mmCIF file of C-alpha atoms in Angstrom:
data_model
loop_
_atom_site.group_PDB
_atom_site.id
_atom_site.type_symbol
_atom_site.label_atom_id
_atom_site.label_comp_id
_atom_site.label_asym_id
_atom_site.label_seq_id
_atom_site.Cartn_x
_atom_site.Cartn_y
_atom_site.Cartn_z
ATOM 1 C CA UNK A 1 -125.491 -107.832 -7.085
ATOM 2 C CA UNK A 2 -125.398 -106.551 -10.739
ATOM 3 C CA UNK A 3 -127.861 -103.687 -9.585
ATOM 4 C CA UNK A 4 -125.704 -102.677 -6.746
ATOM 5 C CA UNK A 5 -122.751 -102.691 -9.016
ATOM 6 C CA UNK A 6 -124.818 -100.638 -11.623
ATOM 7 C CA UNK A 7 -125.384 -97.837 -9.128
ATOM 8 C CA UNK A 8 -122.679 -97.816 -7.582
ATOM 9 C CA UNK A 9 -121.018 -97.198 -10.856
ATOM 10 C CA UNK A 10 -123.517 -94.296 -11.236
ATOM 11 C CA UNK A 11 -122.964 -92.898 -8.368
ATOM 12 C CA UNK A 12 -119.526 -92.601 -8.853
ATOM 13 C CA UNK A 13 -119.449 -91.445 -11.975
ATOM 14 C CA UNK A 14 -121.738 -88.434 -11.008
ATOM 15 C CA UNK A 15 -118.781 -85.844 -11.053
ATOM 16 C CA UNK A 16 -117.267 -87.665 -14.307
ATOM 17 C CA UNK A 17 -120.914 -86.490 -16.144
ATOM 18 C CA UNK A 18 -120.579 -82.924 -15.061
ATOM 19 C CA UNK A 19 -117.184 -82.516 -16.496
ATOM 20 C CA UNK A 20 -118.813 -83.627 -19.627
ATOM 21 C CA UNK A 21 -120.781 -81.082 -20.556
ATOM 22 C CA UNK A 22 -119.368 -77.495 -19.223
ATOM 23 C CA UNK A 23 -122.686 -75.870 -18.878
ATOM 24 C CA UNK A 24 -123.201 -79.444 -16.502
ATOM 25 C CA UNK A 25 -126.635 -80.345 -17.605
ATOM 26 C CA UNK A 26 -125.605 -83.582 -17.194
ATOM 27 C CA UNK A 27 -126.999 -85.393 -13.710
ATOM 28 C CA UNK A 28 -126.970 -83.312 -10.431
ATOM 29 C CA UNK A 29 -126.408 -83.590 -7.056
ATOM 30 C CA UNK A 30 -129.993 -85.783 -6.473
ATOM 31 C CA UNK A 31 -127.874 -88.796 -6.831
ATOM 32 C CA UNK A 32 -126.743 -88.663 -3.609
ATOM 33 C CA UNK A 33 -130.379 -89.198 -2.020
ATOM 34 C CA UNK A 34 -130.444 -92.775 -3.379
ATOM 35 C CA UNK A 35 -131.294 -94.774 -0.827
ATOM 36 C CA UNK A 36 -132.478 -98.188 -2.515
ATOM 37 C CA UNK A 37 -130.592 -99.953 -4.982
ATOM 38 C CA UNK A 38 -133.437 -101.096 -7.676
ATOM 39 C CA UNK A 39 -134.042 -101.082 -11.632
ATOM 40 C CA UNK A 40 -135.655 -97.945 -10.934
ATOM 41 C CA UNK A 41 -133.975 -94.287 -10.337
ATOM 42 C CA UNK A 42 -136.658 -92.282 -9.779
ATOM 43 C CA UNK A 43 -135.358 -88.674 -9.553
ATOM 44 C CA UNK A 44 -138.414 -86.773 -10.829
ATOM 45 C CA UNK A 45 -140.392 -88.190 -8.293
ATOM 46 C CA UNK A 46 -143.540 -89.626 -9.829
ATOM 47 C CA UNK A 47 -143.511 -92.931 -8.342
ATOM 48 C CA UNK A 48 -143.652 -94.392 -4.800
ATOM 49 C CA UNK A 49 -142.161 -97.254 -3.164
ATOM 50 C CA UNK A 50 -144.691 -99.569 -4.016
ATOM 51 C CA UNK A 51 -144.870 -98.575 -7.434
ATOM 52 C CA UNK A 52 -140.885 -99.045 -7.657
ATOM 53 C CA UNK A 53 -141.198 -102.053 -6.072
ATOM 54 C CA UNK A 54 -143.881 -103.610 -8.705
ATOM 55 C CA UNK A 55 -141.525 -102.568 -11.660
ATOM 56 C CA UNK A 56 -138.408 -103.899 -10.356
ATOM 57 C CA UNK A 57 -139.838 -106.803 -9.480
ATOM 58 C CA UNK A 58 -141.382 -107.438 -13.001
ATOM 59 C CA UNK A 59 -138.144 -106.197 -14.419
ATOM 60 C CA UNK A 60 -136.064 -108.925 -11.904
ATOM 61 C CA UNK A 61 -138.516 -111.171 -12.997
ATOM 62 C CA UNK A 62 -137.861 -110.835 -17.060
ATOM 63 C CA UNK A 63 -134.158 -110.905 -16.650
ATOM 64 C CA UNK A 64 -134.229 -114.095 -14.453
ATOM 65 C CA UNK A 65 -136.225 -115.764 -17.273
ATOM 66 C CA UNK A 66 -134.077 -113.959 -20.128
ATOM 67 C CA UNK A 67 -131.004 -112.205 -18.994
ATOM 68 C CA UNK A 68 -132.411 -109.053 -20.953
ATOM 69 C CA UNK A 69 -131.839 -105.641 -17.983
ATOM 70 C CA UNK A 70 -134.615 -103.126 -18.240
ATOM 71 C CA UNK A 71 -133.811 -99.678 -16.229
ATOM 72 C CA UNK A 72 -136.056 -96.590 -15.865
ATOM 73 C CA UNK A 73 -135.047 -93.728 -14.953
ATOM 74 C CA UNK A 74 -136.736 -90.243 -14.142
ATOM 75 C CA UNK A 75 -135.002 -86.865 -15.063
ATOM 76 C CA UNK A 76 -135.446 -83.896 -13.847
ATOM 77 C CA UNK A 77 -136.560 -80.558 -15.543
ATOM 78 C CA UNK A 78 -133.101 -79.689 -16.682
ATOM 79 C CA UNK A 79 -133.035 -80.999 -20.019
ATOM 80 C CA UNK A 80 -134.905 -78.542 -21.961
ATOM 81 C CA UNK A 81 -133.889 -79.323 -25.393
ATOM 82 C CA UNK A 82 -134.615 -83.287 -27.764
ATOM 83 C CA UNK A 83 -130.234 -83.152 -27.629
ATOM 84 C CA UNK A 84 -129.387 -82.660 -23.879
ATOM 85 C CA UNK A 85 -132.078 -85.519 -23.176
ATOM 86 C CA UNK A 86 -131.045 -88.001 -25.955
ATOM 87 C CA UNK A 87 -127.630 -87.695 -24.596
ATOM 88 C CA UNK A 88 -127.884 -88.165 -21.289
ATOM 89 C CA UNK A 89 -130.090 -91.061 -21.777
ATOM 90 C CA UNK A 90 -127.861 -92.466 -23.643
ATOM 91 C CA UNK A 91 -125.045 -91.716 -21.750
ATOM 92 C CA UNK A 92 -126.369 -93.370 -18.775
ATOM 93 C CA UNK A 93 -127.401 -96.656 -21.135
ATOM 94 C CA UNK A 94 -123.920 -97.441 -22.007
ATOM 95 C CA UNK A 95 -122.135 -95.471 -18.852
ATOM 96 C CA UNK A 96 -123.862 -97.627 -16.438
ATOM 97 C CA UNK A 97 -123.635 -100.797 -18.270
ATOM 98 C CA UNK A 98 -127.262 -102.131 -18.654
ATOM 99 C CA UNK A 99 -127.219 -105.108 -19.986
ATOM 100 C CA UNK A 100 -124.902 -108.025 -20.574
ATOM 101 C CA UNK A 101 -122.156 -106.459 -21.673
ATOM 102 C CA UNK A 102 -121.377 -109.420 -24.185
ATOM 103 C CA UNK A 103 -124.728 -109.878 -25.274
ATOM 104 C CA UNK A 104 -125.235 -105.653 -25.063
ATOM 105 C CA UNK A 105 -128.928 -106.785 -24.038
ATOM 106 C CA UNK A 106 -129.863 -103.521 -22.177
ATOM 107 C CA UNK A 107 -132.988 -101.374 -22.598
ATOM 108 C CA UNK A 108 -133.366 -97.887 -20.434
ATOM 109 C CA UNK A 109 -136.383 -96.070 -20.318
ATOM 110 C CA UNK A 110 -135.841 -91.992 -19.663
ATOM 111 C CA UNK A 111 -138.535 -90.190 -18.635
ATOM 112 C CA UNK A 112 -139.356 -86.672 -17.685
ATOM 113 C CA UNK A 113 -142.588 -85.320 -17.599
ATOM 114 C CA UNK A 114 -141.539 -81.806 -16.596
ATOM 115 C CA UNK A 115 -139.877 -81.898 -19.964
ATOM 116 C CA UNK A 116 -142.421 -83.583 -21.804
ATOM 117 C CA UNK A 117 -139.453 -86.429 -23.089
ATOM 118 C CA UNK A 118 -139.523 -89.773 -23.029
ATOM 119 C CA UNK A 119 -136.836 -91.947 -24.521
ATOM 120 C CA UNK A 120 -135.829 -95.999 -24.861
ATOM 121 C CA UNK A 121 -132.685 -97.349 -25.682
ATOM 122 C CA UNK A 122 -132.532 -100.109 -26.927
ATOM 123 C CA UNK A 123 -128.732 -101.893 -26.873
ATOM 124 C CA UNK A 124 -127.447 -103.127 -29.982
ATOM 125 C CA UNK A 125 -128.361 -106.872 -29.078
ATOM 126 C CA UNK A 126 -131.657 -105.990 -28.623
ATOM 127 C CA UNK A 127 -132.807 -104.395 -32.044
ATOM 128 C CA UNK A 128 -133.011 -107.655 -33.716
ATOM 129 C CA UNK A 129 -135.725 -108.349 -31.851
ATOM 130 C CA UNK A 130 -137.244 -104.381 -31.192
ATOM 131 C CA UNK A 131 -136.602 -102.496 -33.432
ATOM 132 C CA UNK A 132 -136.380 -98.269 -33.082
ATOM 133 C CA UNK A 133 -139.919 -98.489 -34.833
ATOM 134 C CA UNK A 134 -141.764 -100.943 -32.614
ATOM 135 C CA UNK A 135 -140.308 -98.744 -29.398
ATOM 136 C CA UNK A 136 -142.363 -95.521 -31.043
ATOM 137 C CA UNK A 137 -145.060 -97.338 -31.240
ATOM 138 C CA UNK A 138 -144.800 -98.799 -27.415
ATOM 139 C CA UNK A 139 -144.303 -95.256 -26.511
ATOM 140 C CA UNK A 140 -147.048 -93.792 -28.387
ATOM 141 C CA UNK A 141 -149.847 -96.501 -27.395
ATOM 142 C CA UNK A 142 -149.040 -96.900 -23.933
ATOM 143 C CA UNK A 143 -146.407 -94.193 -22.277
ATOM 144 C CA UNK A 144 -147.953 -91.486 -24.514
ATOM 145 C CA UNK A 145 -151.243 -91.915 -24.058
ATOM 146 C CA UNK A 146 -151.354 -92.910 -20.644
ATOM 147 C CA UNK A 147 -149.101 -89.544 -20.001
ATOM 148 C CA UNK A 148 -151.650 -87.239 -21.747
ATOM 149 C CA UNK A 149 -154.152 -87.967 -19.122
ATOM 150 C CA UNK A 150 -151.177 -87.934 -16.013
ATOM 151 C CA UNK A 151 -151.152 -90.960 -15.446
ATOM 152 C CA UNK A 152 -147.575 -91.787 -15.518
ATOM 153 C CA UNK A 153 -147.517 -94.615 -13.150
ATOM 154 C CA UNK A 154 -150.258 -96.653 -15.599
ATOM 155 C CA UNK A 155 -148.227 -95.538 -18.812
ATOM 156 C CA UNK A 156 -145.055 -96.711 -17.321
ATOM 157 C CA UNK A 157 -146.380 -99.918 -16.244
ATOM 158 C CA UNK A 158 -148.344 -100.319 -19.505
ATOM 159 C CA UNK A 159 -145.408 -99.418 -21.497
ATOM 160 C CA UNK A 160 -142.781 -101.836 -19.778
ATOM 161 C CA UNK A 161 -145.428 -104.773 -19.919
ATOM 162 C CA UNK A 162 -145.616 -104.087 -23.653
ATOM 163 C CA UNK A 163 -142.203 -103.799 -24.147
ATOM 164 C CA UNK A 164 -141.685 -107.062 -21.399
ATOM 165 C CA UNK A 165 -144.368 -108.961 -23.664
ATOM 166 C CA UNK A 166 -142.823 -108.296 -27.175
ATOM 167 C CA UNK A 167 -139.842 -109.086 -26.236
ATOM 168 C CA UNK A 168 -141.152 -112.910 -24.792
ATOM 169 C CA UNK A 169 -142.935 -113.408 -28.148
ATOM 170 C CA UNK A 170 -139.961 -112.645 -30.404
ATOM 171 C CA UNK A 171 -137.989 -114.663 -28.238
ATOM 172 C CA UNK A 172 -140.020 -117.843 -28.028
ATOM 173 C CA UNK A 173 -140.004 -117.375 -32.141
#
């Protein structure tokens, strides 16, 4: 239910974000090809269903056993510069709601590889227990490194098993 309600909030907010930004850099009209309602918006294209279907369930998985939301999310070429990409990552973090809104537990993973940007944030609640500083590093070892050799579907999965399993340990601490 929450991810229905998380994209359907997305979806309607799709004209509110290109009212944002006059030169509307913020998301386009690929919204409206969603078809499945997952932890994974995939707009760049570099996964396929079965991929999808492996991270959202490891993602469903993690916030069964914590109530900590993991989204990723794939952007298209049109955010050329570190700002337009920061903010619409962020944008959609907090617009959409990831998270527990009480606990502000959310973590969204932006991607773009046409760009050459990748991005977590990491809600408030979470950077007790990740800080900015351990996220470069998950980025650099696995999303990074992984993306240098295109294998974005490895680094992705690497990266949001690293992130999953950091997360456990500081938790069971």
């Amino acid at each position: 239910m929450k991810k229905l309600i998380l994209y359907s909030l997305l979806l309607a907010n799709i004209a509110f974000c290109q009212s944002v930004d006059n030169k509307e850099k913020y998301f386009k009209s690929q919204y409206d090809t969603i078809v499945k309602k997952t932890f994974v918006l995939d707009l760049e294209d570099l996964f396929d269903k079965t991929q999808i279907k492996e991270f959202d369930n490891l993602i469903a998985e993690f916030e069964k056993e914590t109530s900590i939301e993991i989204a990723i999310i794939t952007f298209n070429d049109n955010y050329v510069s570190d700002e337009d990409f920061h903010q619409n990552t962020l944008f959609v973090a907090n617009r959409i709601g990831i998270g527990k809104k009480e606990l502000n537990n959310g973590i969204l993973i932006g991607i773009s590889i046409k760009s050459r940007k990748i991005r977590i944030e990491n809600g408030d609640g979470i950077l007790a227990i990740l800080t900015d500083e351990e996220t470069k590093s998950i980025i650099d070892k696995s999303f990074i490194q992984n993306f240098k050799q295109a294998k974005f579907y490895e680094g992705t999965k690497e990266g949001l098993k690293m992130i999953i399993q950091h997360l456990k340990t500081k938790l069971k601490q």
